mmCIF file of C-alpha atoms in Angstrom:
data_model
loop_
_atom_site.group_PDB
_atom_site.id
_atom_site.type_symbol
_atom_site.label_atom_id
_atom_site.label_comp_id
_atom_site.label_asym_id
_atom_site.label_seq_id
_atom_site.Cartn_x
_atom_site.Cartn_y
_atom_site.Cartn_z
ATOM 1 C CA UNK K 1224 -11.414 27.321 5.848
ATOM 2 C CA UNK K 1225 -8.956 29.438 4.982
ATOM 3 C CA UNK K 1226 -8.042 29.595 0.929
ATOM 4 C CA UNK K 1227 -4.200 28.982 0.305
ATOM 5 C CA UNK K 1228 -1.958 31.400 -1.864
ATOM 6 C CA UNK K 1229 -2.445 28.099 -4.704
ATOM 7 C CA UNK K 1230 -6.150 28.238 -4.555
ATOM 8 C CA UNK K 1231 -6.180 32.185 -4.763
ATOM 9 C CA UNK K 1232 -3.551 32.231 -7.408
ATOM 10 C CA UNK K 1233 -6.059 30.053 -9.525
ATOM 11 C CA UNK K 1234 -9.276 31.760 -8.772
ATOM 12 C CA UNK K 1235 -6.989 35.002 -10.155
ATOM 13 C CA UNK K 1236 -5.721 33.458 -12.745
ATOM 14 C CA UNK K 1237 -9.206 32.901 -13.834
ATOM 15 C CA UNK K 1238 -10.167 36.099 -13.991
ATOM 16 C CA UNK K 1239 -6.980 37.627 -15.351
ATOM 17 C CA UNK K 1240 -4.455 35.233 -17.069
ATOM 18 C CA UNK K 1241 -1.250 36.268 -15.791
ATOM 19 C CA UNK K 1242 0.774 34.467 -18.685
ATOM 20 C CA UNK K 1243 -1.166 37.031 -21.440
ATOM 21 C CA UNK K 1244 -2.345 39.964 -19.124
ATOM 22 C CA UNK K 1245 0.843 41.700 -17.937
ATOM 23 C CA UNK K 1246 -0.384 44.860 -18.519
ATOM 24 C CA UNK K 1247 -3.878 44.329 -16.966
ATOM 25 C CA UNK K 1248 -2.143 43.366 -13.806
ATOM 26 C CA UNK K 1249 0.447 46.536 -14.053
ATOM 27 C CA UNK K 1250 -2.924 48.541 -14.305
ATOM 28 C CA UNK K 1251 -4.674 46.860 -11.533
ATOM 29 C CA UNK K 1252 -1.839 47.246 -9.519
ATOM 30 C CA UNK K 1253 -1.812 51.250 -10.147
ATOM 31 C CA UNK K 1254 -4.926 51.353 -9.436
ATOM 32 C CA UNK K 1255 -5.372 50.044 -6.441
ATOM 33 C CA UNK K 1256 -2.083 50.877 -4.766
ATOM 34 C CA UNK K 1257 -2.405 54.984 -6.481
ATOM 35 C CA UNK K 1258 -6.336 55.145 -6.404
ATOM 36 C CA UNK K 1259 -8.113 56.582 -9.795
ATOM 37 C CA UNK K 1260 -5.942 57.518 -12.514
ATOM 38 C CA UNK K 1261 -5.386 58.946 -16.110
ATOM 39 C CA UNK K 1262 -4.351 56.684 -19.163
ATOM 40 C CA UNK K 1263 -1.444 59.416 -19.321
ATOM 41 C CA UNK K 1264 -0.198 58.976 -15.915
ATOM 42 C CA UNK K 1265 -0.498 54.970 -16.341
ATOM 43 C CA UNK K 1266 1.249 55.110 -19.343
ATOM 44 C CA UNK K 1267 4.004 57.224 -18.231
ATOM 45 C CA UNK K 1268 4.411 55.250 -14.915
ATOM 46 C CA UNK K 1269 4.888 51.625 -16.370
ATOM 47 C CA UNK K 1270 6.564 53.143 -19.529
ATOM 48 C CA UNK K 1271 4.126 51.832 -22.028
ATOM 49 C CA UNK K 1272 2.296 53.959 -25.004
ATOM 50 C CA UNK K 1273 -1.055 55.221 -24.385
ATOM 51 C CA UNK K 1274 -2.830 53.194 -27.173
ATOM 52 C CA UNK K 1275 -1.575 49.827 -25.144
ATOM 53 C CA UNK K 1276 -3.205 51.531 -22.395
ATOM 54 C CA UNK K 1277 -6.404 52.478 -23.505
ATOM 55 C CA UNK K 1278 -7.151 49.130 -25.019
ATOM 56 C CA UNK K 1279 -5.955 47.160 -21.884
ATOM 57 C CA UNK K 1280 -8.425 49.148 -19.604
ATOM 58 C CA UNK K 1281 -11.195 48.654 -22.424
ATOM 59 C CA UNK K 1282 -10.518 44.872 -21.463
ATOM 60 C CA UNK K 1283 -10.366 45.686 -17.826
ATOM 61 C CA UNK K 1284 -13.735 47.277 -18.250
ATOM 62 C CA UNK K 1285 -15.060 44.773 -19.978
ATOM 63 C CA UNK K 1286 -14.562 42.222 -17.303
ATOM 64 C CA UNK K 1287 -16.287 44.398 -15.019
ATOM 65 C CA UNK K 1288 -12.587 45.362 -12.868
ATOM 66 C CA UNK K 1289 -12.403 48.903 -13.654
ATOM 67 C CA UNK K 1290 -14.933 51.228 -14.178
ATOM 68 C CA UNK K 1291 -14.480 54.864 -15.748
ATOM 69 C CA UNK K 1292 -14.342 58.115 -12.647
ATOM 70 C CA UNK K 1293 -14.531 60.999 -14.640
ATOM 71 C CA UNK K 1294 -13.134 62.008 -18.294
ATOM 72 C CA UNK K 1295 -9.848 60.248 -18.867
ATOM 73 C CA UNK K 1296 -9.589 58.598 -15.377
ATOM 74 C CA UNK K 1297 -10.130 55.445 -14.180
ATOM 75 C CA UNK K 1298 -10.390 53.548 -10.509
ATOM 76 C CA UNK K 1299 -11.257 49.767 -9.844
ATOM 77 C CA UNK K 1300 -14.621 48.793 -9.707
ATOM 78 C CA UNK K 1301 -15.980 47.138 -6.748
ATOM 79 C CA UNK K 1302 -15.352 43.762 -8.575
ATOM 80 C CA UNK K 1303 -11.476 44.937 -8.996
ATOM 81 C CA UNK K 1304 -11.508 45.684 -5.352
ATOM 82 C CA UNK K 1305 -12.652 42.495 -4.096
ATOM 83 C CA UNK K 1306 -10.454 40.716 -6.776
ATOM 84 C CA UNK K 1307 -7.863 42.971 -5.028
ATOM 85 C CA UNK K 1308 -8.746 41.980 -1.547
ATOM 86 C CA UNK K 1309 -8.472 38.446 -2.520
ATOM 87 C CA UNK K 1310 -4.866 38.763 -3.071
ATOM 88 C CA UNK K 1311 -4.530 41.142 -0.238
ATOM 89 C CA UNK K 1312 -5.817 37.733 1.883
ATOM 90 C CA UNK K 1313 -2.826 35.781 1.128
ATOM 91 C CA UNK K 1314 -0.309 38.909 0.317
ATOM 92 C CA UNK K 1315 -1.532 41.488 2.766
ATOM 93 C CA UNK K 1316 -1.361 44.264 0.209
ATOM 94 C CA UNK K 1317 -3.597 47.271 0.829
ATOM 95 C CA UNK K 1318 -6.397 48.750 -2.092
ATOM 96 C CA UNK K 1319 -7.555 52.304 -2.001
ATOM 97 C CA UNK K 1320 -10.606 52.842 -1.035
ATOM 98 C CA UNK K 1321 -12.635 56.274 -1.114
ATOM 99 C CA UNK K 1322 -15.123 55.101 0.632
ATOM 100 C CA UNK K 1323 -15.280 55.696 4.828
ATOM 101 C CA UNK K 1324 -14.686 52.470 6.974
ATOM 102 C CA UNK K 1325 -17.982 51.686 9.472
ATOM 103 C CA UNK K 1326 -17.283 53.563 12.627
ATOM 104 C CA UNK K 1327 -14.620 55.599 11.008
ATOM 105 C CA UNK K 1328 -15.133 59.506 10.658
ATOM 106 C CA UNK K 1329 -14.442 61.700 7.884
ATOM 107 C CA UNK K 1330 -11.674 63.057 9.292
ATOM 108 C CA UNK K 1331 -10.234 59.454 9.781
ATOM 109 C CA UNK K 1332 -10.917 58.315 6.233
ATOM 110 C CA UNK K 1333 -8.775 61.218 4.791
ATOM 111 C CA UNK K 1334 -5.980 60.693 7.252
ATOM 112 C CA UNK K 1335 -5.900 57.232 6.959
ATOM 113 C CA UNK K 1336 -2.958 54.925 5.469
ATOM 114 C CA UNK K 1337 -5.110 53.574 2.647
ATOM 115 C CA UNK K 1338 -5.684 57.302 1.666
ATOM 116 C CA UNK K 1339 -2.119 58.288 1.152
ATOM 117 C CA UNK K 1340 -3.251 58.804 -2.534
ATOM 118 C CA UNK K 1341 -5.859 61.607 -1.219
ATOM 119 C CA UNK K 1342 -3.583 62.745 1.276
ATOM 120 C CA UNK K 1343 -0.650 63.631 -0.980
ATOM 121 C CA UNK K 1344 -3.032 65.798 -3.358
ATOM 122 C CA UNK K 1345 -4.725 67.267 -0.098
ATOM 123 C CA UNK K 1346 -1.456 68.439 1.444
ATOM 124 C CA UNK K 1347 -0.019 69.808 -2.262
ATOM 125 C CA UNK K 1348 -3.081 71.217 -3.066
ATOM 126 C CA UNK K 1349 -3.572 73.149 0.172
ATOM 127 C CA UNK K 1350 -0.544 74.486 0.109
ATOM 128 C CA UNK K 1351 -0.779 75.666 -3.007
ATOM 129 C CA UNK K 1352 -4.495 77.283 -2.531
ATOM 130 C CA UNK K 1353 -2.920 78.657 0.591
ATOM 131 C CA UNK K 1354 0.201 80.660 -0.716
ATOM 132 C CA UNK K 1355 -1.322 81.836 -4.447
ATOM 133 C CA UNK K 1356 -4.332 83.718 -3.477
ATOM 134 C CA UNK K 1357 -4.462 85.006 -7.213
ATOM 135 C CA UNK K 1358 -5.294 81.836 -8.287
ATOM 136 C CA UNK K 1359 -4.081 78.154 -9.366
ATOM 137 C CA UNK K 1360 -3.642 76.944 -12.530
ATOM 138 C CA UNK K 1361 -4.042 73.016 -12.937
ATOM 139 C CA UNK K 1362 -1.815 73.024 -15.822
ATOM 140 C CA UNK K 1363 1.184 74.322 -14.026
ATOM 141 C CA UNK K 1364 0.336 72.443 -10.968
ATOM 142 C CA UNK K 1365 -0.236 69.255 -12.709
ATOM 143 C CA UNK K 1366 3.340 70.189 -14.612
ATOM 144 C CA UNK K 1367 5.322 70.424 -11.212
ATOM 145 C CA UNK K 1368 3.472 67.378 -9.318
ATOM 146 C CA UNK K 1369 4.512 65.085 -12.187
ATOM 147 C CA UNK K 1370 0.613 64.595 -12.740
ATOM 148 C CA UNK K 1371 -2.357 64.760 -15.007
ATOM 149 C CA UNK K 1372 -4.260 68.098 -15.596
ATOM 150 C CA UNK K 1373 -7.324 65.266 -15.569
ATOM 151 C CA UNK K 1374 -6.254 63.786 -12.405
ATOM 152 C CA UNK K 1375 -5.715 66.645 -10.705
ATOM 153 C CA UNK K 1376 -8.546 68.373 -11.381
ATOM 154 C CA UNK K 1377 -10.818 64.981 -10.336
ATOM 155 C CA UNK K 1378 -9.065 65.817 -6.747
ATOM 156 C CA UNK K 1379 -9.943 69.372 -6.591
ATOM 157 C CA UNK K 1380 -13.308 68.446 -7.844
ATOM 158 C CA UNK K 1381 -13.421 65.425 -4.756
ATOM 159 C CA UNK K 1382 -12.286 67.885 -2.071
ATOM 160 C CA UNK K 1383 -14.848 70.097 -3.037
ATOM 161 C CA UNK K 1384 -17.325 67.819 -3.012
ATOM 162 C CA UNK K 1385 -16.368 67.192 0.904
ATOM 163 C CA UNK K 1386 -16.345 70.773 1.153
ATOM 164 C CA UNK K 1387 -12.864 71.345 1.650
ATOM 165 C CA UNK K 1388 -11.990 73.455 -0.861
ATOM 166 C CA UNK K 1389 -13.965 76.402 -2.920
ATOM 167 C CA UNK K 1390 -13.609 77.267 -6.100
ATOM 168 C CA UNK K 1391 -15.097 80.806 -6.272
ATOM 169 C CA UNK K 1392 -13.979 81.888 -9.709
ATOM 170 C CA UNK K 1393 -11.941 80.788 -12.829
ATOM 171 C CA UNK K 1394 -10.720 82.768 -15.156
ATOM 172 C CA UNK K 1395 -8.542 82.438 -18.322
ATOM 173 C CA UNK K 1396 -5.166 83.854 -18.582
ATOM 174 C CA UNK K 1397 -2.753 83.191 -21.821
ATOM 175 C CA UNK K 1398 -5.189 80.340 -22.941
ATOM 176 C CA UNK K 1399 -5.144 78.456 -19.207
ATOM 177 C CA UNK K 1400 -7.900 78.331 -17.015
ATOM 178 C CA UNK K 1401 -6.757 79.920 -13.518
ATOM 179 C CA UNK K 1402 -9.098 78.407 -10.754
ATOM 180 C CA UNK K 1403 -9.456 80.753 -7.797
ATOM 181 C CA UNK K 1404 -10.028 78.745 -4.494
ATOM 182 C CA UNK K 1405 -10.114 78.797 -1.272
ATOM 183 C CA UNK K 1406 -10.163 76.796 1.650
ATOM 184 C CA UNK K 1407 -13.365 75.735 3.580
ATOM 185 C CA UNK K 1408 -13.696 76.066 7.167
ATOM 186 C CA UNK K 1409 -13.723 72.044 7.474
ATOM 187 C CA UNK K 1410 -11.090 72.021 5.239
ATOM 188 C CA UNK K 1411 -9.245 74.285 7.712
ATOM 189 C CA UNK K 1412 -10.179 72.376 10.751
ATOM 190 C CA UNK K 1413 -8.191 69.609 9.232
ATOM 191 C CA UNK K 1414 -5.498 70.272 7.811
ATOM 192 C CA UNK K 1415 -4.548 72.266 10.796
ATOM 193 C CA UNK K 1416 -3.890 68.990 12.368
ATOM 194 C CA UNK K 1417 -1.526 67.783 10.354
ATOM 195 C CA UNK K 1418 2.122 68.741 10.916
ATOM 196 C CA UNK K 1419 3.498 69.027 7.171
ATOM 197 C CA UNK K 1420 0.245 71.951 6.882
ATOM 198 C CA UNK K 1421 1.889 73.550 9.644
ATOM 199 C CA UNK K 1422 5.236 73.656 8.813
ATOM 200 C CA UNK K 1423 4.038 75.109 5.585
ATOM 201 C CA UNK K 1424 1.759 77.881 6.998
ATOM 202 C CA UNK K 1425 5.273 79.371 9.390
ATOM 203 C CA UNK K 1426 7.734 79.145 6.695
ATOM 204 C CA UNK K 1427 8.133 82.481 5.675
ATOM 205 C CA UNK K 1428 11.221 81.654 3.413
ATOM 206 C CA UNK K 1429 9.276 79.214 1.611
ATOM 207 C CA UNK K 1430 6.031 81.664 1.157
ATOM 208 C CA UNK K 1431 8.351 84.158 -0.269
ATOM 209 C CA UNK K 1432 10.604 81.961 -2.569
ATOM 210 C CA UNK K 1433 7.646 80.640 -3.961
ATOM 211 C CA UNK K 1434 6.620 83.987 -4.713
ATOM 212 C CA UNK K 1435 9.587 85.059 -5.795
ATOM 213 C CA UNK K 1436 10.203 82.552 -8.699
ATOM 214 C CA UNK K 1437 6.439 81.744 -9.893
ATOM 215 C CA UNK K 1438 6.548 78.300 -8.363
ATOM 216 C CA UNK K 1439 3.717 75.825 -6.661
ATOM 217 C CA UNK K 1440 6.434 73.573 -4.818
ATOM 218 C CA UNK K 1441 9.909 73.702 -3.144
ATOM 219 C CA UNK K 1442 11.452 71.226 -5.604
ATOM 220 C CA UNK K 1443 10.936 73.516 -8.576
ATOM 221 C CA UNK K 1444 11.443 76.719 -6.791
ATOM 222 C CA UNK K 1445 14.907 74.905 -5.572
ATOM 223 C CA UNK K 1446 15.415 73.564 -9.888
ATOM 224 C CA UNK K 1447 14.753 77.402 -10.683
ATOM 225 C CA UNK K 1448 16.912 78.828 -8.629
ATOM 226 C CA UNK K 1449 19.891 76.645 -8.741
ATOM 227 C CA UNK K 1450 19.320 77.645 -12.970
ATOM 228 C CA UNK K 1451 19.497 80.933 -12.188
ATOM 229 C CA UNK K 1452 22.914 80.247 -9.846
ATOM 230 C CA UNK K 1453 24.125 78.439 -12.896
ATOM 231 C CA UNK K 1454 24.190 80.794 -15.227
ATOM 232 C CA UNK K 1455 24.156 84.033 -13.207
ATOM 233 C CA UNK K 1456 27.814 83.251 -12.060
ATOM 234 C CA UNK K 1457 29.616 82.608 -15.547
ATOM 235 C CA UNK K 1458 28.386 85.863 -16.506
ATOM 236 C CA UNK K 1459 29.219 87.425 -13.757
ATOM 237 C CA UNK K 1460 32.809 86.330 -13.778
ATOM 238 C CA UNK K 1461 32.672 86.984 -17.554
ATOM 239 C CA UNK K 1462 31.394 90.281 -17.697
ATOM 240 C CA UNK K 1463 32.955 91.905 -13.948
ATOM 241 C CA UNK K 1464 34.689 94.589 -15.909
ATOM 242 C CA UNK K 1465 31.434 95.284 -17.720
ATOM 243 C CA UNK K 1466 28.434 95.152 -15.641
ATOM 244 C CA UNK K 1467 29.728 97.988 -13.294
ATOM 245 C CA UNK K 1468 26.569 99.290 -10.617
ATOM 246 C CA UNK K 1469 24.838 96.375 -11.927
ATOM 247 C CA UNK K 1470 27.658 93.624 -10.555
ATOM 248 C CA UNK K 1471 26.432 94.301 -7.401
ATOM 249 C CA UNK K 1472 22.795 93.786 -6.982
ATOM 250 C CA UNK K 1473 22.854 90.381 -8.923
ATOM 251 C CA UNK K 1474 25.627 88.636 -6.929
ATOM 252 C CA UNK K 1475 23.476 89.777 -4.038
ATOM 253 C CA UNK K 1476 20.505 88.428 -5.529
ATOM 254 C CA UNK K 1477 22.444 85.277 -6.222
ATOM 255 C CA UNK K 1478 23.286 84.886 -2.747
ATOM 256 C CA UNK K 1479 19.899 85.704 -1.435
ATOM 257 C CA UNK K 1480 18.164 83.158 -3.316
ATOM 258 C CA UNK K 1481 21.191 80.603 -2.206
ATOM 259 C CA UNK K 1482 20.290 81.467 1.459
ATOM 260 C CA UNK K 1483 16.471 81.903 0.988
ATOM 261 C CA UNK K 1484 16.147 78.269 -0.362
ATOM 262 C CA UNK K 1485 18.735 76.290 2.346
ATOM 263 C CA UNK K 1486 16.517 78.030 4.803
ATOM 264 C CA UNK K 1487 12.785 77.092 3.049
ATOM 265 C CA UNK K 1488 14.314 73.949 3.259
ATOM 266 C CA UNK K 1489 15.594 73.443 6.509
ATOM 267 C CA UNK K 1490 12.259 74.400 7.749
ATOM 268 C CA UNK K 1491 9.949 72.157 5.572
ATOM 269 C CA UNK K 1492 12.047 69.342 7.627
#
């Protein structure tokens, strides 16, 4: 017989007390609904200090609901994900799974809903693998994704594992570690059928204002430019009697950068 929400609720309760646990549930929740994370990202998605953090997950580990991934991250264990499909029975709430569904293929687990975790970190990290061949740093990268260097590097580290990506070099420029990679022929096979990859791979505009201001993604290419609008055009109006052959070439530039980002953006749609 089917359990009612009550009976769940209890069994839960049991396991977790709601009326002390608050943050164990706002973890568990992450967790399952973001896939494996850092104490850093937790803590600056719930808006709670890291200490809090740590020692909630020590309790969380305790009880056998989360186990440790790799360095700072963490996922739910496969206790937390059946505790998590419990209240998915009555609530219909979906848990992230790494793991391939019987008669799925690989290329089905990594497109699939419950993946949208892997999926957004495939598709940003492609893209960026694809337009800097010199190399990525997962520093900067983590810095524009609003990410962990730890979690982002666990994802690199994961699609290399499935052989989709290739890291063929690091190297360390100004202190960071720059990881040269590349993508893998099954790697290539699949993201060719997804239509965000492709959109990415013909826009030219985007290529080149990526290039152009040292950026991994359109939003801070687009933050970086509309800076340099804002204070290119003060000075220009300040200084026109000053600047002389130079007046010319920067409003240019300004304008070319206005134009070159409407159009990245257009075709990203």
């Amino acid at each position: 017989m089917t359990k009612s929400l009550f009976d769940v609720l209890k069994e839960l309760d049991s396991l977790v007390d709601f009326s002390r646990a608050k943050l164990q549930w706002d973890i568990l929740i992450i967790l399952a609904t973001k896939g494996p994370s850092s104490t850093t990202e937790i803590s600056q998605t719930i808006n709670t200090s890291r200490k809090s953090i740590i020692d909630a997950i020590r309790k969380l580990v305790d009880k056998e609901l989360v186990t440790k991934v790799k360095h700072d991250i963490y996922g739910l264990s496969d206790k937390g994900k059946e505790l998590w499909n419990k209240i998915d029975s009555v609530l219909n709430i979906e848990v992230i799974n790494g793991n391939n569904h019987k008669g799925q293929s690989k290329d089905e687990d990594i497109l699939a809903l419950e993946n949208l975790s892997q999926y957004f970190y495939l598709i940003n990290l492609s893209k960026m693998i694809t337009i800097n061949h010199d190399g990525l740093s997962l520093d900067k990268a983590a810095r524009e994704l609003g990410v962990s260097r730890q979690t982002l590097k666990y994802y690199l580290e994961l699609f290399e594992e499935k052989k989709l990506f290739r890291v063929i070099g690091k190297r360390t420029h100004f202190k960071k570690n720059i990881y040269k990679c590349v993508l893998m022929n099954e790697g290539k096979r699949l993201l060719f059928r997804l239509p965000e990859f492709t959109k990415m791979k013909n826009n030219l505009p985007l290529k080149l204002l990526l290039r152009l201001t040292n950026s991994y993604t359109l939003e801070m290419a687009n933050v970086k430019v509309m800076g340099f609008i804002l204070i290119s055009l003060p000075l220009l109006m300040y200084f026109r009697d000053q600047l002389g052959l130079i007046e010319l070439p920067w409003l240019y530039a300004v304008i070319f950068l206005a134009l070159l980002s409407v159009f990245a953006q257009i075709l990203s749609r």
